[in-house]
Short mmCIF file of C-alpha atoms and ligand atoms in Angstrom, two decimals:
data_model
loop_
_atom_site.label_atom_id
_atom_site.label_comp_id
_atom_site.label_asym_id
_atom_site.label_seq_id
_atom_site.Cartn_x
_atom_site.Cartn_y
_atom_site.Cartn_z
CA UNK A 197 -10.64 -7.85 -17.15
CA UNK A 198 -12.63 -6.22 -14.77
CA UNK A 199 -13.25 -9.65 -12.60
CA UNK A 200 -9.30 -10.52 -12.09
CA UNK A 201 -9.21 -6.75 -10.60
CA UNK A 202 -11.92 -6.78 -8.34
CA UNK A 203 -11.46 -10.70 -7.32
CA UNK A 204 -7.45 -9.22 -6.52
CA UNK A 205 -8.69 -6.60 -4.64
CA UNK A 206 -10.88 -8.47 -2.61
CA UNK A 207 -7.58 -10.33 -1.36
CA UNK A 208 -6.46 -7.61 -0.47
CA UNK A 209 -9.93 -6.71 1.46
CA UNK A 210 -9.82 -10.15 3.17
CA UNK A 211 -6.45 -9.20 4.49
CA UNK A 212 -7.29 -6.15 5.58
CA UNK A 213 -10.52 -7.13 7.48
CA UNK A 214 -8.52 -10.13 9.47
CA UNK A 215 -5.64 -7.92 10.69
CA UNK A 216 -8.20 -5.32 11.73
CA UNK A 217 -9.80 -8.34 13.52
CA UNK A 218 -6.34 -8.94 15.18
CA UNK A 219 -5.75 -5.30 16.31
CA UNK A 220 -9.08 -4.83 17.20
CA UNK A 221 -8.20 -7.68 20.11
CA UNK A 222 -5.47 -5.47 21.49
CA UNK A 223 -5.60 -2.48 23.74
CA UNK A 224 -3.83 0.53 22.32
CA UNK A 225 -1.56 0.47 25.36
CA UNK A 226 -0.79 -3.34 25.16
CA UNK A 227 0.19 -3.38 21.56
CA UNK A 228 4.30 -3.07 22.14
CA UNK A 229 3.43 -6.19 24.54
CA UNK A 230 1.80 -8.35 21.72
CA UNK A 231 4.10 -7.77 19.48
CA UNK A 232 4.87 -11.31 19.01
CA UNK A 233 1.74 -12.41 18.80
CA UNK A 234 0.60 -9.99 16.35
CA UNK A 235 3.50 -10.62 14.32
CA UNK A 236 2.54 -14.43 14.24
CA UNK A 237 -0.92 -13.41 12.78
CA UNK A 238 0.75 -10.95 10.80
CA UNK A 239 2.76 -12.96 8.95
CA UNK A 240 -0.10 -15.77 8.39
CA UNK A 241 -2.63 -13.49 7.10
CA UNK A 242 -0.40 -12.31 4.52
CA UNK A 243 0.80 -15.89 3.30
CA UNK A 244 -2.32 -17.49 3.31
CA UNK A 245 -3.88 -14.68 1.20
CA UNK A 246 -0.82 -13.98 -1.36
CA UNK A 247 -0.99 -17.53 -1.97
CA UNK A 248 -4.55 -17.26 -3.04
CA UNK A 249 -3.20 -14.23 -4.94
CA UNK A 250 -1.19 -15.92 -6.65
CA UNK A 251 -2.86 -18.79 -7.99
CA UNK A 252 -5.32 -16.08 -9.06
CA UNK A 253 -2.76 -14.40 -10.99
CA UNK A 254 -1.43 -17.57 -12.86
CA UNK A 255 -5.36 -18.93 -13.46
CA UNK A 256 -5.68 -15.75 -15.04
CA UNK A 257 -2.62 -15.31 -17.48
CA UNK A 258 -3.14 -19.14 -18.35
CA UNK A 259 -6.78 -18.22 -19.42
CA UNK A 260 -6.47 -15.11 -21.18
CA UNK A 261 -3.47 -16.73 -23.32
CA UNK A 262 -5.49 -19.24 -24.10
CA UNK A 263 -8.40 -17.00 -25.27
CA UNK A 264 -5.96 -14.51 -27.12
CA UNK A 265 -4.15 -17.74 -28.96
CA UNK A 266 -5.88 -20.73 -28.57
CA UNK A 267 -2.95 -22.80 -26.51
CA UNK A 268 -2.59 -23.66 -23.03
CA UNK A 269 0.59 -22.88 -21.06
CA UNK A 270 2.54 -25.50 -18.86
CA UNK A 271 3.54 -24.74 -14.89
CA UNK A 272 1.84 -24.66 -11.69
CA UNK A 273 -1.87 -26.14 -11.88
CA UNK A 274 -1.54 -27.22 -15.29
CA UNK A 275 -3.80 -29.81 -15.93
CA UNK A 276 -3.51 -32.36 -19.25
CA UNK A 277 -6.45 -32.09 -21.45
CA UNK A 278 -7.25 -28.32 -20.25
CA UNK A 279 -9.78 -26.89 -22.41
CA UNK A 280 -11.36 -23.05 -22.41
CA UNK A 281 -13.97 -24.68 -20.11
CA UNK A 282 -11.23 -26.21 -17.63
CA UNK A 283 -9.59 -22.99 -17.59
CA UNK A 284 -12.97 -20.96 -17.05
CA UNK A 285 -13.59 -22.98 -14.11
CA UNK A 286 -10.00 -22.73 -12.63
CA UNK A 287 -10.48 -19.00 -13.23
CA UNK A 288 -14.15 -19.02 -11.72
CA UNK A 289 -12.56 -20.83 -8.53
CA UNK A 290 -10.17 -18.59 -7.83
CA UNK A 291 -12.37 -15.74 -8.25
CA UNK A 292 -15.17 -17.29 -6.08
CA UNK A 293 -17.73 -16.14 -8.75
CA UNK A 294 -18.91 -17.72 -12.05
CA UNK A 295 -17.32 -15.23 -14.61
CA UNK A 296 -17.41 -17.10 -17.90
CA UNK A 297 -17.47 -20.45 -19.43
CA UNK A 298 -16.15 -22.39 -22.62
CA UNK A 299 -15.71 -25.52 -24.74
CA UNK A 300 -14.15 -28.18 -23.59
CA UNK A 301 -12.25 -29.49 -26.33
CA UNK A 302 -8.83 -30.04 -25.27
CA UNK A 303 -6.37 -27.33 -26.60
CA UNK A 304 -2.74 -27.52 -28.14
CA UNK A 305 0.17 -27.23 -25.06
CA UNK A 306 3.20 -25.27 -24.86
CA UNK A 307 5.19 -26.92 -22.65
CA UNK A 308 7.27 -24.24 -21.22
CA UNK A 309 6.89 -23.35 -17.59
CA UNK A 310 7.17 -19.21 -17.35
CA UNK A 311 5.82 -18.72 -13.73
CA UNK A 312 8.70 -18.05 -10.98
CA UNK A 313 8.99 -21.18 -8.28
CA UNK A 314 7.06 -19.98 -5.66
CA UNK A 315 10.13 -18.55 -2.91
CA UNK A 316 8.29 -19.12 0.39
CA UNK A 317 11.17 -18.01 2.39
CA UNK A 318 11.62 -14.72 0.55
CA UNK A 319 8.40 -14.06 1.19
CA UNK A 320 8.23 -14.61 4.74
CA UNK A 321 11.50 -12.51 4.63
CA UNK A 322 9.50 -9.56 3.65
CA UNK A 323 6.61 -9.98 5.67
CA UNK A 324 8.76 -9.77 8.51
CA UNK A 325 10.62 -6.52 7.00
CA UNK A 326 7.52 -4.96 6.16
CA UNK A 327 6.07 -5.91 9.87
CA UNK A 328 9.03 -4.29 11.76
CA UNK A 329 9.03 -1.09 9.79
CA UNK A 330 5.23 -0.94 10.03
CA UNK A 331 4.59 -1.76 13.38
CA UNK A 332 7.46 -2.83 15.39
CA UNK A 333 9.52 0.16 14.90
CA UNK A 334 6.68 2.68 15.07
CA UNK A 335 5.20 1.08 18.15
CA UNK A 336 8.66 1.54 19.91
CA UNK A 337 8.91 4.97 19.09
CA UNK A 338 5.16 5.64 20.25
CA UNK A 339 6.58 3.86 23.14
CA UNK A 340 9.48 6.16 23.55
CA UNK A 341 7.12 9.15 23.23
CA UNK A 342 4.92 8.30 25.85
CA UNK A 343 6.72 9.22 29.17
CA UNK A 344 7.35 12.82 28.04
CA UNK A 345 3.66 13.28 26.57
CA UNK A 346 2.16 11.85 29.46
CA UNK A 347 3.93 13.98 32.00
CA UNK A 348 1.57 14.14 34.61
CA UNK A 349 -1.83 14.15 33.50
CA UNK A 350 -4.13 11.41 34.13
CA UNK A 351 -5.06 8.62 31.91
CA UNK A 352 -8.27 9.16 30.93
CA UNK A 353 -6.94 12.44 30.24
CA UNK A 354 -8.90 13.62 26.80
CA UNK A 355 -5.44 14.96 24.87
CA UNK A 356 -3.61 11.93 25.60
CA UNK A 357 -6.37 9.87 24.80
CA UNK A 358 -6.62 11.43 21.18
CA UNK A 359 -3.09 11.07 20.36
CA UNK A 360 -3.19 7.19 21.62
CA UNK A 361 -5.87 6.80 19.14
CA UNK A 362 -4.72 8.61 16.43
CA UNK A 363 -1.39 6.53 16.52
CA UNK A 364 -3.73 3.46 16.53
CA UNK A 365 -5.12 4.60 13.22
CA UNK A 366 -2.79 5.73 11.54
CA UNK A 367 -0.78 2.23 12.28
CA UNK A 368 -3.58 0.60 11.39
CA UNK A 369 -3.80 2.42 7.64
CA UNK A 370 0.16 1.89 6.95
CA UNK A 371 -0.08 -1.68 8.22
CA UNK A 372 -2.86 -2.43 6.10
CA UNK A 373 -1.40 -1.01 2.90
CA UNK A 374 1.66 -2.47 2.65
CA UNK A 375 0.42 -6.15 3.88
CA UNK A 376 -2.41 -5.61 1.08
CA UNK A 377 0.49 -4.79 -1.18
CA UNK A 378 2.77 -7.85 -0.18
CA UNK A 379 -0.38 -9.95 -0.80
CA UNK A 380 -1.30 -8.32 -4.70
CA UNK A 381 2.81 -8.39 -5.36
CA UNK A 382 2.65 -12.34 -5.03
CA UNK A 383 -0.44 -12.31 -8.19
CA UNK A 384 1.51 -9.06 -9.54
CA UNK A 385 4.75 -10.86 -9.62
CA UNK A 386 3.86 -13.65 -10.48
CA UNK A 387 2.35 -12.19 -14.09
CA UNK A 388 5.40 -9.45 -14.43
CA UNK A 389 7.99 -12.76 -14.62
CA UNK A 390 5.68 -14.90 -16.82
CA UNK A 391 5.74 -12.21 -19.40
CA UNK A 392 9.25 -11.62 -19.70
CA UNK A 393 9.47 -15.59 -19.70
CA UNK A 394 6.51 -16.50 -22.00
CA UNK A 395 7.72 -15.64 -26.09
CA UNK A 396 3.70 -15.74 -26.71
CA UNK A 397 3.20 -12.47 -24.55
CA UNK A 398 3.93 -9.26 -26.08
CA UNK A 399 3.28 -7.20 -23.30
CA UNK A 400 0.72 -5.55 -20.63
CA UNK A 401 -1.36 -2.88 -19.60
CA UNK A 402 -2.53 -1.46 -16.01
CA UNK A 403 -6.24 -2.60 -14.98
CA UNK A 404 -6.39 0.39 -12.21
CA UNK A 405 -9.67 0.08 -9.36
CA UNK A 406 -12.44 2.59 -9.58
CA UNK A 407 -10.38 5.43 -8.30
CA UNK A 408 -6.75 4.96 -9.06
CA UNK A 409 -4.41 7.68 -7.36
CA UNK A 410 -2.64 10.38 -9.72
CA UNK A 411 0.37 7.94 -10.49
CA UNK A 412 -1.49 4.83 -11.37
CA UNK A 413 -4.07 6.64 -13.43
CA UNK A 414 -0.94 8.43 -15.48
CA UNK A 415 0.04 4.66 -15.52
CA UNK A 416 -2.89 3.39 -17.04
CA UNK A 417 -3.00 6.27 -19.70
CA UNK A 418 0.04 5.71 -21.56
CA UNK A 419 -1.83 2.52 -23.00
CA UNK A 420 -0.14 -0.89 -23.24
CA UNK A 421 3.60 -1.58 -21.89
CA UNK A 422 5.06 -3.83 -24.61
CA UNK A 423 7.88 -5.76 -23.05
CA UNK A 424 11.87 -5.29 -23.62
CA UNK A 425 14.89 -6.76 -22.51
CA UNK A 426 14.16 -5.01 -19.18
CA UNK A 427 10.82 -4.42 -18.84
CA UNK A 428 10.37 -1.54 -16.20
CA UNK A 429 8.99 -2.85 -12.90
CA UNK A 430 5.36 -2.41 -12.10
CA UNK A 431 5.07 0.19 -9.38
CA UNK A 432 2.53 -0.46 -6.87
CA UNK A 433 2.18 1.20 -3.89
CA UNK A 434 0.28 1.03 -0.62
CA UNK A 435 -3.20 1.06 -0.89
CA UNK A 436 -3.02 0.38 -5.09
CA UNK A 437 -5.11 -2.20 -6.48
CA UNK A 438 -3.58 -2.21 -10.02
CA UNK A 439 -3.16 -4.82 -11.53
CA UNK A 440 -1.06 -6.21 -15.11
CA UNK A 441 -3.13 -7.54 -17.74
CA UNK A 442 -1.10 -9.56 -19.97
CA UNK A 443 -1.31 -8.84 -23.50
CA UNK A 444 -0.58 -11.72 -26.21
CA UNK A 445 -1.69 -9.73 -29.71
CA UNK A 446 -1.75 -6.50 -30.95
CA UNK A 447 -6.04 -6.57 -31.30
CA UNK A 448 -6.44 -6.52 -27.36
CA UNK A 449 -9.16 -3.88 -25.89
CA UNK A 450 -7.72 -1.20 -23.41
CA UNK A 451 -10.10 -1.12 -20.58
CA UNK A 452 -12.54 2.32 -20.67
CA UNK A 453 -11.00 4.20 -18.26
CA UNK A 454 -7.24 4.33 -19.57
CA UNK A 455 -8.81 5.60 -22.55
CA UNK A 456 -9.74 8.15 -20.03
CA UNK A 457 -7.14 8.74 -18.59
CA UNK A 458 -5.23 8.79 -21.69
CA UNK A 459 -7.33 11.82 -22.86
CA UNK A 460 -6.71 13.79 -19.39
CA UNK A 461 -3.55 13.66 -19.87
CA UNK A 462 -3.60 15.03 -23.62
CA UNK A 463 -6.23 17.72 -21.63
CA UNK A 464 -3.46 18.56 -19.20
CA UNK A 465 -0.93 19.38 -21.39
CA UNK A 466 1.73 19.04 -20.14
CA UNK A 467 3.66 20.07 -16.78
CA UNK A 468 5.40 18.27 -14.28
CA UNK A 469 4.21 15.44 -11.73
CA UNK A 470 3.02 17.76 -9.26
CA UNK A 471 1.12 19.84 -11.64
CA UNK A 472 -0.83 16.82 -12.81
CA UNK A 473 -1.46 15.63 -9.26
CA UNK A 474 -3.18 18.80 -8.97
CA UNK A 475 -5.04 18.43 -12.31
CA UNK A 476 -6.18 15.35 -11.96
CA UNK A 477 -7.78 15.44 -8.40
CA UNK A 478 -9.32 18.75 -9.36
CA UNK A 479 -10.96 17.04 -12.56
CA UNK A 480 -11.76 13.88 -10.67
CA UNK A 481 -13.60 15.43 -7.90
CA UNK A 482 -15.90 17.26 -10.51
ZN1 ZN B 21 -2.55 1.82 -8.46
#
């Protein structure tokens, strides 16, 4: 489902474009003195958009249930008399684009809830985890650096200036990553516990973006991950924009490119991780 993916992703993109707004505001030199402040957007960008990823995420496994077995599922925006068509347009809102429609004769319920409560404070727990290791902590030890780097050259003076910018960037690329992470995780959760909660769903397989790393794209090429008493966690990363597809029969399509991938890997023959790191960027890039 090429439209959950990219309408996921874009979460992730809306994130990424208000926090560049937000550091964009701040000098490179003022940063350790906004912290707060920065924090405070910080933390509100990434709830505001990992709650939209998250209703996503359940609009999504509620619909394709529904197409793959013809009932609806019970929990968060549930809504009596929900029909293909209801759930089409709960989809199609979420997604902010008109994907696909359906009947709207009402369908048979299950009335079991399999989505996790929503754990706000968690959440806001690991925000504010992810901030400090991000930026708080790296910011101080930029800080630290300063005095002994600066010695003593003038401000403007072109070495300094570099390294004050490439600290700026490269804070702004780890930042980014794991707050667009922390936003996909609340859809990506939020699917990963339905399934092992949900006796209709059999499983999943990765949905990777157009140009998965090495890891995801091994991922996505071992086909679908039918579930067990301890289904193994996802395992995004930074910067990943994979997401689970829940499966709830055995006729579901893999997506193109895990076929793909699937067939590298037979290609590659075997080797260890690093070996098919190399292999696989060399075959990409050609
Ligand atoms: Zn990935």
């Amino acid at each position: 489902m090429a439209a959950y993916q990219l309408a996921q992703q874009a979460l992730a993109g809306e994130f990424a474009a208000r926090w560049a707004e937000t550091l964009a505001a701040v000098e490179a030199r003022e940063i350790a003195g906004s912290l707060t402040e920065l924090e405070a957007e910080w933390s509100a960008a990434v709830r505001e958009s990992a709650a939209a990823s998250r209703v996503l995420s359940i609009a999504f496994y509620r619909l394709v249930r529904a197409l793959e077995t013809g009932r609806v599922i019970g929990g968060p925006g549930y809504r009596p008399g929900a029909s293909l068509g209801s759930l089409w347009a709960d989809f199609n809102r979420a997604t902010g684009k008109r994907t696909g429609s359906g009947p709207s004769t009402a369908l048979p319920m299950d009335t079991r809830d399999p989505f996790p409560a929503e754990d706000l404070a968690r959440e806001a727990r690991r925000a504010e985890e992810t901030f400090r290791h991000q930026v708080a902590d790296r910011v101080a030890a930029h800080e630290r650096e300063r005095p002994a780097r600066h010695g003593s050259s003038a401000l403007d003076d072109p070495a300094l200036v570099a390294w004050e910018k490439e600290f700026a960037e490269s804070l702004k690329t780890g930042s980014t990553g794991a707050g667009g992470m922390l936003v996909q995780d609340a859809g990506r959760d939020a699917i990963h516990a339905a399934l092992q909660d949900d006796p209709g769903a059999i499983g999943y397989y990765r949905k990777t973006d157009a140009s998965p790393c090495y890891f995801c794209a091994l991922m996505a090429g071992r086909g679908a991950v039918y579930k067990s008493k301890r289904t193994a966690a996802f395992g995004a990363h930074p910067h990943c924009h994979c997401q689970a597809v829940p499966i709830f029969s055995r006729r579901y399509q893999l997506p193109a490119e895990n076929g793909k991938f699937s067939r590298m890997w037979r290609d590659f023959g075997g080797g260890s991780l690093a070996d098919w790191r190399t292999y696989y960027s060399t075959t990409t890039k050609t």
